[in-house]
mmCIF file of C-alpha atoms and ligand atoms in Angstrom:
data_model
loop_
_atom_site.group_PDB
_atom_site.id
_atom_site.type_symbol
_atom_site.label_atom_id
_atom_site.label_comp_id
_atom_site.label_asym_id
_atom_site.label_seq_id
_atom_site.Cartn_x
_atom_site.Cartn_y
_atom_site.Cartn_z
ATOM 1 C CA MET A 1 -25.848 35.062 -63.945
ATOM 2 C CA PHE A 2 -24.929 34.716 -59.996
ATOM 3 C CA LEU A 3 -28.695 33.157 -59.191
ATOM 4 C CA LYS A 4 -28.068 30.499 -62.120
ATOM 5 C CA TYR A 5 -24.456 29.648 -60.410
ATOM 6 C CA LEU A 6 -26.331 29.344 -57.472
ATOM 7 C CA ILE A 7 -29.483 27.320 -58.374
ATOM 8 C CA GLY A 8 -26.740 25.032 -59.856
ATOM 9 C CA LEU A 9 -24.693 24.348 -56.588
ATOM 10 C CA LEU A 10 -28.080 24.288 -54.351
ATOM 11 C CA PHE A 11 -29.050 21.189 -57.038
ATOM 12 C CA LEU A 12 -25.890 19.334 -56.729
ATOM 13 C CA THR A 13 -25.330 19.838 -53.265
ATOM 14 C CA ARG A 14 -28.568 17.970 -52.747
ATOM 15 C CA ARG A 15 -27.082 15.051 -54.617
ATOM 16 C CA GLY A 16 -24.219 15.300 -52.331
ATOM 17 C CA VAL A 17 -21.971 16.161 -55.028
ATOM 18 C CA LEU A 18 -20.305 19.827 -54.714
ATOM 19 C CA THR A 19 -19.454 21.228 -58.530
ATOM 20 C CA LEU A 20 -19.514 24.553 -59.758
ATOM 21 C CA LEU A 21 -20.823 23.161 -63.708
ATOM 22 C CA SER A 22 -23.575 25.424 -64.370
ATOM 23 C CA PRO A 23 -26.610 24.768 -66.623
ATOM 24 C CA PRO A 24 -26.792 25.550 -70.225
ATOM 25 C CA VAL A 25 -29.142 28.715 -70.598
ATOM 26 C CA ASN A 26 -31.587 30.279 -72.907
ATOM 27 C CA VAL A 27 -32.377 26.735 -73.967
ATOM 28 C CA THR A 28 -34.914 27.752 -76.831
ATOM 29 C CA VAL A 29 -36.313 25.758 -79.934
ATOM 30 C CA LYS A 30 -35.852 27.724 -83.272
ATOM 31 C CA SER A 31 -37.987 26.476 -86.022
ATOM 32 C CA VAL A 32 -38.500 27.775 -89.537
ATOM 33 C CA ASN A 33 -40.494 25.908 -92.181
ATOM 34 C CA LEU A 34 -40.194 22.791 -90.361
ATOM 35 C CA GLN A 35 -36.499 22.962 -89.677
ATOM 36 C CA SER A 36 -36.148 22.674 -86.104
ATOM 37 C CA GLU A 37 -33.188 23.172 -83.689
ATOM 38 C CA LEU A 38 -32.737 23.236 -80.251
ATOM 39 C CA CYS A 39 -30.058 25.984 -79.177
ATOM 40 C CA TRP A 40 -28.559 27.065 -75.685
ATOM 41 C CA SER A 41 -25.849 29.342 -74.297
ATOM 42 C CA PRO A 42 -23.082 28.038 -72.212
ATOM 43 C CA VAL A 43 -22.716 29.659 -68.905
ATOM 44 C CA THR A 44 -18.608 28.441 -69.238
ATOM 45 C CA ASN A 45 -16.222 28.803 -71.991
ATOM 46 C CA ASP A 46 -14.800 25.853 -71.253
ATOM 47 C CA GLU A 47 -14.319 23.883 -74.450
ATOM 48 C CA ASN A 48 -13.922 20.238 -72.960
ATOM 49 C CA VAL A 49 -17.932 20.915 -71.825
ATOM 50 C CA GLU A 50 -19.807 18.089 -73.723
ATOM 51 C CA TYR A 51 -24.041 18.508 -73.881
ATOM 52 C CA THR A 52 -26.558 16.143 -73.786
ATOM 53 C CA VAL A 53 -30.516 16.771 -74.677
ATOM 54 C CA GLN A 54 -33.151 14.796 -74.202
ATOM 55 C CA TYR A 55 -37.215 15.293 -74.894
ATOM 56 C CA ARG A 56 -40.357 14.325 -73.846
ATOM 57 C CA VAL A 57 -43.859 14.191 -75.300
ATOM 58 C CA ASN A 58 -46.572 16.085 -73.777
ATOM 59 C CA ARG A 59 -49.700 14.400 -73.600
ATOM 60 C CA LYS A 60 -53.399 15.573 -72.514
ATOM 61 C CA SER A 61 -54.773 13.623 -69.979
ATOM 62 C CA SER A 62 -58.444 12.041 -70.395
ATOM 63 C CA ASN A 63 -59.657 14.647 -68.187
ATOM 64 C CA GLY A 64 -58.527 17.451 -70.608
ATOM 65 C CA SER A 65 -55.724 18.954 -68.323
ATOM 66 C CA SER A 66 -52.118 18.447 -69.429
ATOM 67 C CA LYS A 67 -50.166 15.610 -67.591
ATOM 68 C CA GLU A 68 -47.000 16.158 -66.271
ATOM 69 C CA SER A 69 -44.539 13.681 -66.577
ATOM 70 C CA SER A 70 -42.368 12.741 -63.644
ATOM 71 C CA ASP A 71 -38.662 13.425 -64.417
ATOM 72 C CA HIS A 72 -37.226 9.823 -64.871
ATOM 73 C CA ASP A 73 -38.889 7.883 -67.240
ATOM 74 C CA ASP A 74 -40.493 9.466 -70.050
ATOM 75 C CA TRP A 75 -37.507 10.947 -71.278
ATOM 76 C CA LEU A 76 -35.886 10.043 -74.408
ATOM 77 C CA GLU A 77 -32.371 10.691 -75.340
ATOM 78 C CA ILE A 78 -31.489 12.169 -78.843
ATOM 79 C CA THR A 79 -28.800 10.255 -80.263
ATOM 80 C CA GLU A 80 -27.734 12.350 -82.657
ATOM 81 C CA CYS A 81 -26.933 15.380 -79.513
ATOM 82 C CA GLU A 82 -25.304 12.965 -77.199
ATOM 83 C CA ALA A 83 -22.091 13.881 -75.713
ATOM 84 C CA THR A 84 -21.983 16.975 -78.274
ATOM 85 C CA ARG A 85 -19.550 20.344 -78.333
ATOM 86 C CA ALA A 86 -22.716 21.875 -80.312
ATOM 87 C CA ARG A 87 -24.609 24.199 -78.867
ATOM 88 C CA ARG A 88 -27.314 23.128 -80.522
ATOM 89 C CA CYS A 89 -29.350 20.318 -81.752
ATOM 90 C CA ASN A 90 -31.118 19.322 -84.942
ATOM 91 C CA LEU A 91 -34.641 18.222 -84.328
ATOM 92 C CA THR A 92 -35.883 17.767 -88.113
ATOM 93 C CA SER A 93 -35.838 14.559 -88.285
ATOM 94 C CA VAL A 94 -35.553 13.543 -85.219
ATOM 95 C CA ILE A 95 -39.022 14.919 -83.833
ATOM 96 C CA ASP A 96 -42.648 14.333 -85.585
ATOM 97 C CA VAL A 97 -43.776 17.866 -86.471
ATOM 98 C CA PHE A 98 -47.164 17.312 -84.996
ATOM 99 C CA ILE A 99 -45.954 15.892 -81.622
ATOM 100 C CA ASN A 100 -45.936 18.302 -78.843
ATOM 101 C CA VAL A 101 -42.251 17.793 -76.730
ATOM 102 C CA THR A 102 -40.631 19.700 -74.305
ATOM 103 C CA LEU A 103 -37.031 19.525 -74.602
ATOM 104 C CA ARG A 104 -33.758 19.911 -71.498
ATOM 105 C CA VAL A 105 -30.018 20.164 -71.895
ATOM 106 C CA ARG A 106 -27.362 19.653 -69.517
ATOM 107 C CA ALA A 107 -23.790 20.049 -69.789
ATOM 108 C CA ARG A 108 -20.763 17.638 -68.553
ATOM 109 C CA ASP A 109 -17.317 18.123 -68.101
ATOM 110 C CA GLY A 110 -15.745 14.987 -67.115
ATOM 111 C CA THR A 111 -16.964 14.224 -63.781
ATOM 112 C CA ARG A 112 -19.223 17.177 -63.342
ATOM 113 C CA THR A 113 -22.267 17.343 -64.534
ATOM 114 C CA SER A 114 -24.855 19.902 -64.373
ATOM 115 C CA PRO A 115 -28.579 20.416 -63.382
ATOM 116 C CA TRP A 116 -30.623 19.850 -66.745
ATOM 117 C CA SER A 117 -32.361 23.098 -68.337
ATOM 118 C CA GLN A 118 -35.664 22.838 -69.773
ATOM 119 C CA SER A 119 -37.244 24.323 -72.720
ATOM 120 C CA SER A 120 -40.963 25.477 -73.117
ATOM 121 C CA PRO A 121 -43.221 22.890 -74.711
ATOM 122 C CA PHE A 122 -42.980 23.095 -78.657
ATOM 123 C CA LYS A 123 -45.160 21.509 -81.440
ATOM 124 C CA ALA A 124 -43.690 22.680 -84.915
ATOM 125 C CA ILE A 125 -46.771 22.284 -86.826
ATOM 126 C CA ASP A 126 -48.038 25.025 -84.586
ATOM 127 C CA GLN A 127 -45.113 27.008 -83.663
ATOM 128 C CA THR A 128 -42.347 26.781 -86.677
ATOM 129 C CA ARG A 129 -42.553 30.453 -88.643
ATOM 130 C CA LEU A 130 -43.972 29.498 -91.987
ATOM 131 C CA GLY A 131 -43.306 31.092 -95.176
ATOM 132 C CA PRO A 132 -42.923 33.056 -97.203
ATOM 133 C CA PRO A 133 -44.589 31.128 -99.945
ATOM 134 C CA ILE A 134 -42.856 31.402 -103.664
ATOM 135 C CA VAL A 135 -45.560 33.064 -105.725
ATOM 136 C CA LYS A 136 -45.458 33.252 -109.660
ATOM 137 C CA LEU A 137 -47.806 35.346 -111.643
ATOM 138 C CA TRP A 138 -48.470 34.001 -115.315
ATOM 139 C CA PRO A 139 -50.803 36.491 -117.112
ATOM 140 C CA ILE A 140 -52.817 34.810 -120.157
ATOM 141 C CA PRO A 141 -53.203 37.504 -122.297
ATOM 142 C CA GLU A 142 -55.545 34.781 -124.839
ATOM 143 C CA THR A 143 -57.946 34.972 -121.924
ATOM 144 C CA GLY A 144 -57.236 38.075 -120.136
ATOM 145 C CA LYS A 145 -56.771 35.967 -116.902
ATOM 146 C CA LEU A 146 -53.922 35.897 -114.284
ATOM 147 C CA GLU A 147 -52.449 32.484 -113.081
ATOM 148 C CA VAL A 148 -51.305 32.407 -109.891
ATOM 149 C CA ARG A 149 -48.980 29.634 -108.992
ATOM 150 C CA MET A 150 -47.476 28.937 -105.276
ATOM 151 C CA ARG A 151 -44.628 26.782 -104.181
ATOM 152 C CA ASP A 152 -43.520 26.068 -100.275
ATOM 153 C CA PRO A 153 -39.994 27.035 -98.906
ATOM 154 C CA PHE A 154 -40.429 23.393 -96.868
ATOM 155 C CA HIS A 155 -41.672 19.651 -97.717
ATOM 156 C CA ARG A 156 -45.591 19.330 -97.465
ATOM 157 C CA ASN A 157 -46.795 15.920 -95.819
ATOM 158 C CA ASP A 158 -49.674 14.658 -94.518
ATOM 159 C CA PHE A 159 -51.091 17.990 -93.673
ATOM 160 C CA THR A 160 -51.329 19.421 -97.135
ATOM 161 C CA HIS A 161 -55.242 19.790 -96.983
ATOM 162 C CA ASP A 162 -55.066 21.776 -93.420
ATOM 163 C CA LEU A 163 -52.787 24.138 -94.867
ATOM 164 C CA LYS A 164 -53.608 26.326 -97.351
ATOM 165 C CA TYR A 165 -52.774 29.538 -99.358
ATOM 166 C CA ARG A 166 -55.100 32.510 -98.982
ATOM 167 C CA VAL A 167 -54.840 34.235 -102.364
ATOM 168 C CA TYR A 168 -55.692 38.392 -101.869
ATOM 169 C CA TYR A 169 -55.529 40.742 -105.049
ATOM 170 C CA LYS A 170 -55.594 44.836 -105.543
ATOM 171 C CA LYS A 171 -56.401 46.908 -108.558
ATOM 172 C CA GLU A 172 -53.844 49.615 -108.694
ATOM 173 C CA ASP A 173 -53.917 51.535 -105.391
ATOM 174 C CA SER A 174 -57.469 49.898 -103.759
ATOM 175 C CA ASP A 175 -57.399 48.065 -100.788
ATOM 176 C CA TRP A 176 -56.639 44.238 -100.615
ATOM 177 C CA MET A 177 -59.684 41.711 -101.696
ATOM 178 C CA MET A 178 -59.521 38.440 -100.743
ATOM 179 C CA TYR A 179 -59.651 35.999 -103.977
ATOM 180 C CA GLU A 180 -59.715 32.199 -102.392
ATOM 181 C CA ASP A 181 -58.034 29.567 -100.221
ATOM 182 C CA THR A 182 -56.600 27.046 -102.391
ATOM 183 C CA VAL A 183 -53.815 24.294 -102.170
ATOM 184 C CA SER A 184 -52.677 24.854 -105.710
ATOM 185 C CA THR A 185 -52.666 27.226 -108.510
ATOM 186 C CA VAL A 186 -55.651 29.464 -109.017
ATOM 187 C CA LEU A 187 -56.573 31.445 -112.128
ATOM 188 C CA ILE A 188 -57.986 35.008 -111.571
ATOM 189 C CA ASP A 189 -60.656 36.209 -113.879
ATOM 190 C CA LYS A 190 -61.890 39.793 -112.422
ATOM 191 C CA PHE A 191 -59.279 41.712 -114.397
ATOM 192 C CA GLU A 192 -59.434 44.438 -116.312
ATOM 193 C CA VAL A 193 -56.977 44.511 -119.325
ATOM 194 C CA GLY A 194 -54.647 47.353 -119.372
ATOM 195 C CA LEU A 195 -54.573 47.726 -115.397
ATOM 196 C CA ASN A 196 -51.932 46.861 -112.749
ATOM 197 C CA TYR A 197 -52.549 44.002 -110.144
ATOM 198 C CA CYS A 198 -50.713 42.841 -107.323
ATOM 199 C CA VAL A 199 -51.182 39.659 -105.811
ATOM 200 C CA LYS A 200 -50.047 38.152 -102.324
ATOM 201 C CA VAL A 201 -50.370 35.077 -100.467
ATOM 202 C CA HIS A 202 -50.780 34.244 -96.718
ATOM 203 C CA TYR A 203 -50.989 30.624 -95.388
ATOM 204 C CA ILE A 204 -54.199 29.538 -93.458
ATOM 205 C CA TRP A 205 -53.924 26.780 -91.092
ATOM 206 C CA ARG A 206 -57.361 24.474 -90.461
ATOM 207 C CA SER A 207 -59.449 27.764 -92.059
ATOM 208 C CA LYS A 208 -57.292 30.282 -89.962
ATOM 209 C CA LEU A 209 -54.671 32.525 -91.053
ATOM 210 C CA ARG A 210 -51.724 31.089 -89.553
ATOM 211 C CA PRO A 211 -50.327 33.608 -87.001
ATOM 212 C CA ASN A 212 -46.983 32.691 -87.194
ATOM 213 C CA SER A 213 -46.326 32.419 -90.744
ATOM 214 C CA VAL A 214 -44.534 35.262 -93.494
ATOM 215 C CA PRO A 215 -47.021 36.323 -96.257
ATOM 216 C CA SER A 216 -45.321 36.351 -99.667
ATOM 217 C CA THR A 217 -43.994 39.815 -101.017
ATOM 218 C CA PRO A 218 -46.718 41.447 -103.219
ATOM 219 C CA LYS A 219 -46.055 40.761 -106.627
ATOM 220 C CA CYS A 220 -47.570 42.770 -109.880
ATOM 221 C CA ALA A 221 -48.391 42.473 -113.102
ATOM 222 C CA ILE A 222 -50.308 44.194 -116.050
ATOM 223 C CA ILE A 223 -53.015 42.207 -117.419
ATOM 224 C CA SER A 224 -52.378 42.698 -121.731
ATOM 225 C CA GLU A 225 -54.554 42.753 -124.325
ATOM 226 C CA SER A 226 -54.552 39.388 -126.185
ATOM 227 C CA GLU A 227 -53.005 39.174 -129.481
ATOM 228 C CA THR A 228 -56.347 38.596 -131.497
ATOM 229 C CA ALA A 229 -58.043 41.209 -129.526
ATOM 230 C CA ARG A 230 -55.289 43.693 -130.533
ATOM 231 C CA SER A 231 -55.770 42.924 -133.987
ATOM 232 C CA ILE A 232 -59.080 43.065 -134.226
ATOM 233 C CA ARG A 233 -59.281 46.666 -132.528
ATOM 234 C CA ILE A 234 -56.139 47.864 -134.922
ATOM 235 C CA THR A 235 -58.422 46.475 -138.020
ATOM 236 C CA TRP A 236 -61.428 48.541 -136.839
ATOM 237 C CA ILE A 237 -59.379 51.756 -135.890
ATOM 238 C CA THR A 238 -57.606 51.615 -139.356
ATOM 239 C CA ALA A 239 -60.890 50.566 -141.241
ATOM 240 C CA SER A 240 -62.510 53.321 -139.768
ATOM 241 C CA LEU A 241 -59.972 56.245 -140.468
ATOM 242 C CA ILE A 242 -60.154 55.260 -143.989
ATOM 243 C CA GLY A 243 -63.823 55.412 -144.059
ATOM 244 C CA LEU A 244 -63.731 59.159 -142.559
ATOM 245 C CA LEU A 245 -61.021 59.922 -144.987
ATOM 246 C CA ILE A 246 -62.950 58.790 -147.878
ATOM 247 C CA GLY A 247 -65.906 60.474 -146.617
ATOM 248 C CA VAL A 248 -64.041 63.588 -146.235
ATOM 249 C CA LEU A 249 -62.466 63.376 -149.950
ATOM 250 C CA LEU A 250 -65.991 63.111 -151.200
ATOM 251 C CA LEU A 251 -67.227 65.691 -149.340
ATOM 252 C CA VAL A 252 -64.561 68.181 -150.460
ATOM 253 C CA CYS A 253 -64.948 66.882 -154.348
ATOM 254 C CA ILE A 254 -68.895 67.673 -154.491
ATOM 255 C CA CYS A 255 -68.492 70.988 -152.925
ATOM 256 C CA THR A 256 -65.494 72.160 -155.206
ATOM 257 C CA GLY A 257 -65.667 69.882 -158.266
ATOM 258 C CA THR A 258 -68.675 70.700 -159.364
ATOM 259 C CA GLY A 259 -67.830 74.560 -160.221
ATOM 260 C CA ASN A 260 -64.770 73.837 -161.226
ATOM 261 C CA TYR A 261 -64.771 70.897 -163.114
ATOM 262 C CA ASP A 262 -62.302 72.160 -166.223
ATOM 263 C CA LYS A 263 -59.981 73.554 -163.930
ATOM 264 C CA LEU A 264 -59.918 70.158 -161.809
ATOM 265 C CA LYS A 265 -59.365 68.506 -164.963
ATOM 266 C CA GLN A 266 -56.435 70.080 -166.007
ATOM 267 C CA ALA A 267 -55.102 70.263 -162.621
ATOM 268 C CA LEU A 268 -55.454 66.268 -162.684
ATOM 269 C CA GLN A 269 -53.701 65.938 -166.164
ATOM 270 C CA ALA A 270 -51.051 68.452 -166.158
ATOM 271 C CA PRO A 271 -48.550 66.302 -163.407
ATOM 272 C CA LEU A 272 -49.594 63.234 -165.653
ATOM 273 C CA ARG A 273 -47.745 64.144 -168.260
ATOM 274 C CA ILE A 274 -44.241 65.286 -166.867
ATOM 275 C CA PRO A 275 -44.052 62.045 -165.101
ATOM 276 C CA GLU A 276 -44.188 60.056 -168.510
ATOM 277 C CA HIS A 277 -41.219 62.734 -169.892
ATOM 278 C CA LEU A 278 -39.485 62.346 -166.776
ATOM 279 C CA ARG A 279 -39.219 58.677 -166.966
ATOM 280 C CA GLU A 280 -37.607 58.294 -170.605
ATOM 281 C CA PHE A 281 -35.306 60.912 -169.483
ATOM 282 C CA LEU A 282 -34.544 59.128 -166.613
ATOM 283 C CA SER A 283 -34.386 55.742 -168.291
ATOM 284 C CA GLY A 284 -31.983 57.133 -170.755
ATOM 285 C CA GLU A 285 -29.884 58.536 -168.007
ATOM 286 C CA GLU A 286 -29.808 55.322 -166.386
ATOM 287 C CA GLY A 287 -28.353 53.544 -169.398
ATOM 288 C CA SER A 288 -25.620 55.980 -169.571
ATOM 289 C CA SER A 289 -24.915 55.100 -165.874
ATOM 290 C CA THR A 290 -24.585 51.305 -166.377
ATOM 291 C CA SER A 291 -22.170 51.702 -169.585
ATOM 292 C CA ASN A 292 -20.515 54.175 -167.466
ATOM 293 C CA SER A 293 -19.409 51.500 -164.721
ATOM 294 C CA SER A 294 -19.067 48.593 -167.096
ATOM 295 C CA SER A 295 -16.616 50.216 -169.833
ATOM 296 C CA ASN A 296 -14.156 51.594 -167.454
ATOM 297 C CA GLU A 297 -11.025 50.206 -169.737
ATOM 298 C CA GLU A 298 -12.438 51.923 -172.631
ATOM 299 C CA PRO A 299 -13.100 55.877 -171.858
ATOM 300 C CA ILE A 300 -13.289 56.791 -175.475
ATOM 301 C CA GLU A 301 -16.839 54.973 -175.854
ATOM 302 C CA ARG A 302 -17.774 56.319 -172.666
ATOM 303 C CA ILE A 303 -17.380 59.727 -173.899
ATOM 304 C CA SER A 304 -19.426 59.152 -177.001
ATOM 305 C CA LEU A 305 -22.054 57.501 -175.214
ATOM 306 C CA VAL A 306 -22.551 60.700 -173.155
ATOM 307 C CA THR A 307 -22.612 62.772 -176.287
ATOM 308 C CA ILE A 308 -25.710 60.521 -177.446
ATOM 309 C CA ASP A 309 -27.485 60.689 -174.533
ATOM 310 C CA LYS A 310 -26.924 64.692 -173.814
ATOM 311 C CA GLU A 311 -28.284 65.308 -177.807
ATOM 312 C CA VAL A 312 -31.323 62.717 -176.683
ATOM 313 C CA ALA A 313 -32.173 64.821 -173.807
ATOM 314 C CA GLU A 314 -31.925 68.207 -175.314
ATOM 315 C CA GLU A 315 -33.886 67.006 -178.165
ATOM 316 C CA GLU A 316 -36.414 65.887 -175.622
ATOM 317 C CA LEU A 317 -36.519 68.780 -173.686
ATOM 318 C CA SER A 318 -37.003 71.130 -176.745
ATOM 319 C CA SER A 319 -39.573 68.724 -178.027
ATOM 320 C CA THR A 320 -41.544 69.140 -174.970
ATOM 321 C CA PRO A 321 -45.157 70.791 -175.524
ATOM 322 C CA GLY A 322 -45.945 73.079 -172.762
ATOM 323 C CA HIS A 323 -42.994 73.347 -170.939
ATOM 324 C CA THR A 324 -41.954 76.814 -170.298
HETATM 325 C C1 NAG B 401 -29.842 34.748 -72.923
HETATM 326 O O1 NAG B 401 -30.745 35.469 -73.442
HETATM 327 C C2 NAG B 401 -31.050 36.865 -72.979
HETATM 328 C C3 NAG B 401 -32.319 37.563 -73.485
HETATM 329 O O2 NAG B 401 -32.317 37.204 -75.078
HETATM 330 C C4 NAG B 401 -29.729 37.576 -73.204
HETATM 331 O O3 NAG B 401 -29.932 38.916 -72.571
HETATM 332 C C5 NAG B 401 -28.578 36.715 -72.245
HETATM 333 O O4 NAG B 401 -27.493 37.585 -72.815
HETATM 334 C C6 NAG B 401 -28.528 35.263 -72.750
HETATM 335 N N1 NAG B 401 -27.491 34.427 -71.860
HETATM 336 C C7 NAG B 401 -26.510 34.185 -72.665
HETATM 337 C C8 NAG B 401 -25.456 33.381 -72.039
HETATM 338 O O5 NAG B 401 -26.227 34.126 -73.777
HETATM 339 C C1 NAG B 402 -57.512 15.370 -63.969
HETATM 340 O O1 NAG B 402 -56.745 16.566 -63.786
HETATM 341 C C2 NAG B 402 -56.434 16.589 -62.594
HETATM 342 C C3 NAG B 402 -55.528 17.744 -62.329
HETATM 343 O O2 NAG B 402 -54.509 17.606 -63.396
HETATM 344 C C4 NAG B 402 -55.852 15.364 -61.897
HETATM 345 O O3 NAG B 402 -55.310 15.447 -60.512
HETATM 346 C C5 NAG B 402 -56.782 14.245 -62.129
HETATM 347 O O4 NAG B 402 -55.876 12.971 -61.450
HETATM 348 C C6 NAG B 402 -57.263 13.894 -63.083
HETATM 349 N N1 NAG B 402 -58.185 12.939 -63.424
HETATM 350 C C7 NAG B 402 -58.390 11.615 -64.292
HETATM 351 C C8 NAG B 402 -59.660 11.184 -64.057
HETATM 352 O O5 NAG B 402 -57.336 11.599 -64.668
HETATM 353 C C1 NAG B 403 -48.029 21.518 -75.554
HETATM 354 O O1 NAG B 403 -48.136 20.653 -74.170
HETATM 355 C C2 NAG B 403 -48.108 22.082 -73.237
HETATM 356 C C3 NAG B 403 -48.191 20.986 -71.830
HETATM 357 O O2 NAG B 403 -48.990 20.082 -71.960
HETATM 358 C C4 NAG B 403 -48.945 22.652 -73.503
HETATM 359 O O3 NAG B 403 -49.205 23.760 -72.225
HETATM 360 C C5 NAG B 403 -49.386 23.382 -75.014
HETATM 361 O O4 NAG B 403 -50.115 24.483 -74.872
HETATM 362 C C6 NAG B 403 -49.008 22.452 -76.003
HETATM 363 N N1 NAG B 403 -48.688 23.273 -77.164
HETATM 364 C C7 NAG B 403 -49.193 22.903 -78.338
HETATM 365 C C8 NAG B 403 -48.639 24.202 -79.004
HETATM 366 O O5 NAG B 403 -50.089 22.045 -78.458
HETATM 367 C C1 NAG B 404 -31.311 19.342 -90.030
HETATM 368 O O1 NAG B 404 -31.667 18.139 -90.334
HETATM 369 C C2 NAG B 404 -32.513 18.225 -91.491
HETATM 370 C C3 NAG B 404 -32.769 16.445 -91.920
HETATM 371 O O2 NAG B 404 -32.155 15.475 -91.732
HETATM 372 C C4 NAG B 404 -31.546 18.568 -92.522
HETATM 373 O O3 NAG B 404 -32.264 18.649 -94.120
HETATM 374 C C5 NAG B 404 -31.202 19.997 -92.345
HETATM 375 O O4 NAG B 404 -30.368 20.618 -93.480
HETATM 376 C C6 NAG B 404 -30.596 19.940 -91.015
HETATM 377 N N1 NAG B 404 -30.055 21.448 -90.581
HETATM 378 C C7 NAG B 404 -29.027 21.925 -89.873
HETATM 379 C C8 NAG B 404 -28.984 23.569 -89.860
HETATM 380 O O5 NAG B 404 -27.846 21.153 -90.146
#
């Protein structure tokens, strides 16, 4: 801190004006998803201090070495951040993402002006932190495939074809595998039905994994069986179960039925008679119950009906042969 004051003091002394206004410190560009701003920290807490921001384009000279511009001609004013009281300056719409720039900021307090404080070179397309890409999984059961749809948390402009998505997938607990590089949707068809798969997406820039970017958090999906495949499977299982049952029954009949044919016939006939009688009995009772509910106002008639029913029932019971 003391050193900063000293530098400010020396600089201004050289110009012949003695002032104690210090230049801003920690002049850095913060850039996420192509939204960039220059930030700095003031050395004084004086609210009246205003800041001015300028930038310079860094060009490479013809012999390949970077050309350092002289201090007074190439610097351009950022009008949006002229005489600002804020401690940040929005660069997003001012500086093209493909241009390599250096920025500088200075403080002014009435008549006093601080020396400039310079940032490191900045080129948004290379240095901005990109991501994470927004990933959506769409399992398609009809085809047993998984559609992976990607979106960016920023606006893609003319760099679409240099910036791609690298799609990775993994099956349950195995390792990540690369699927492909794409600029849009991919359809993964290597999946087995019923297993859990996870997918993550990284940004690649000019065919290399982009260093300063955040991959998507893994998303997982189970590739379910298609409706038609499922019904075909269920039909097959049902059909084979019925077949098996018929086979077993036939086998039982052949083994036991041949020796005891008469017993079997009796056993099959006996239960057939009882339901016939029971049906009559029950239909009689049903009639009584309906009249019961419909003739509530005439209790005498109801009683007489019950008596008739009882008689019929007794008659039927006594006349039933083989019922002991
Ligand atoms: C500048 O940044 C450094 C390191 O990040 C920090 O320790 C320091 O406090 C900052 N200075 C001011 C004035 O905020
Ligand atoms: C090449 O770069 C050097 C070092 O920056 C510089 O001195 C020289 O003038 C450059 N030559 C040309 C032809 O630009
Ligand atoms: C920007 O320019 C500077 C100075 O010419 C150079 O050192 C730096 O590597 C460049 N940055 C990028 C990302 O090209
Ligand atoms: C910076 O400017 C851009 C474009 O004008 C705008 O979309 C963005 O919201 C601004 N950022 C902030 C932090 O104000």
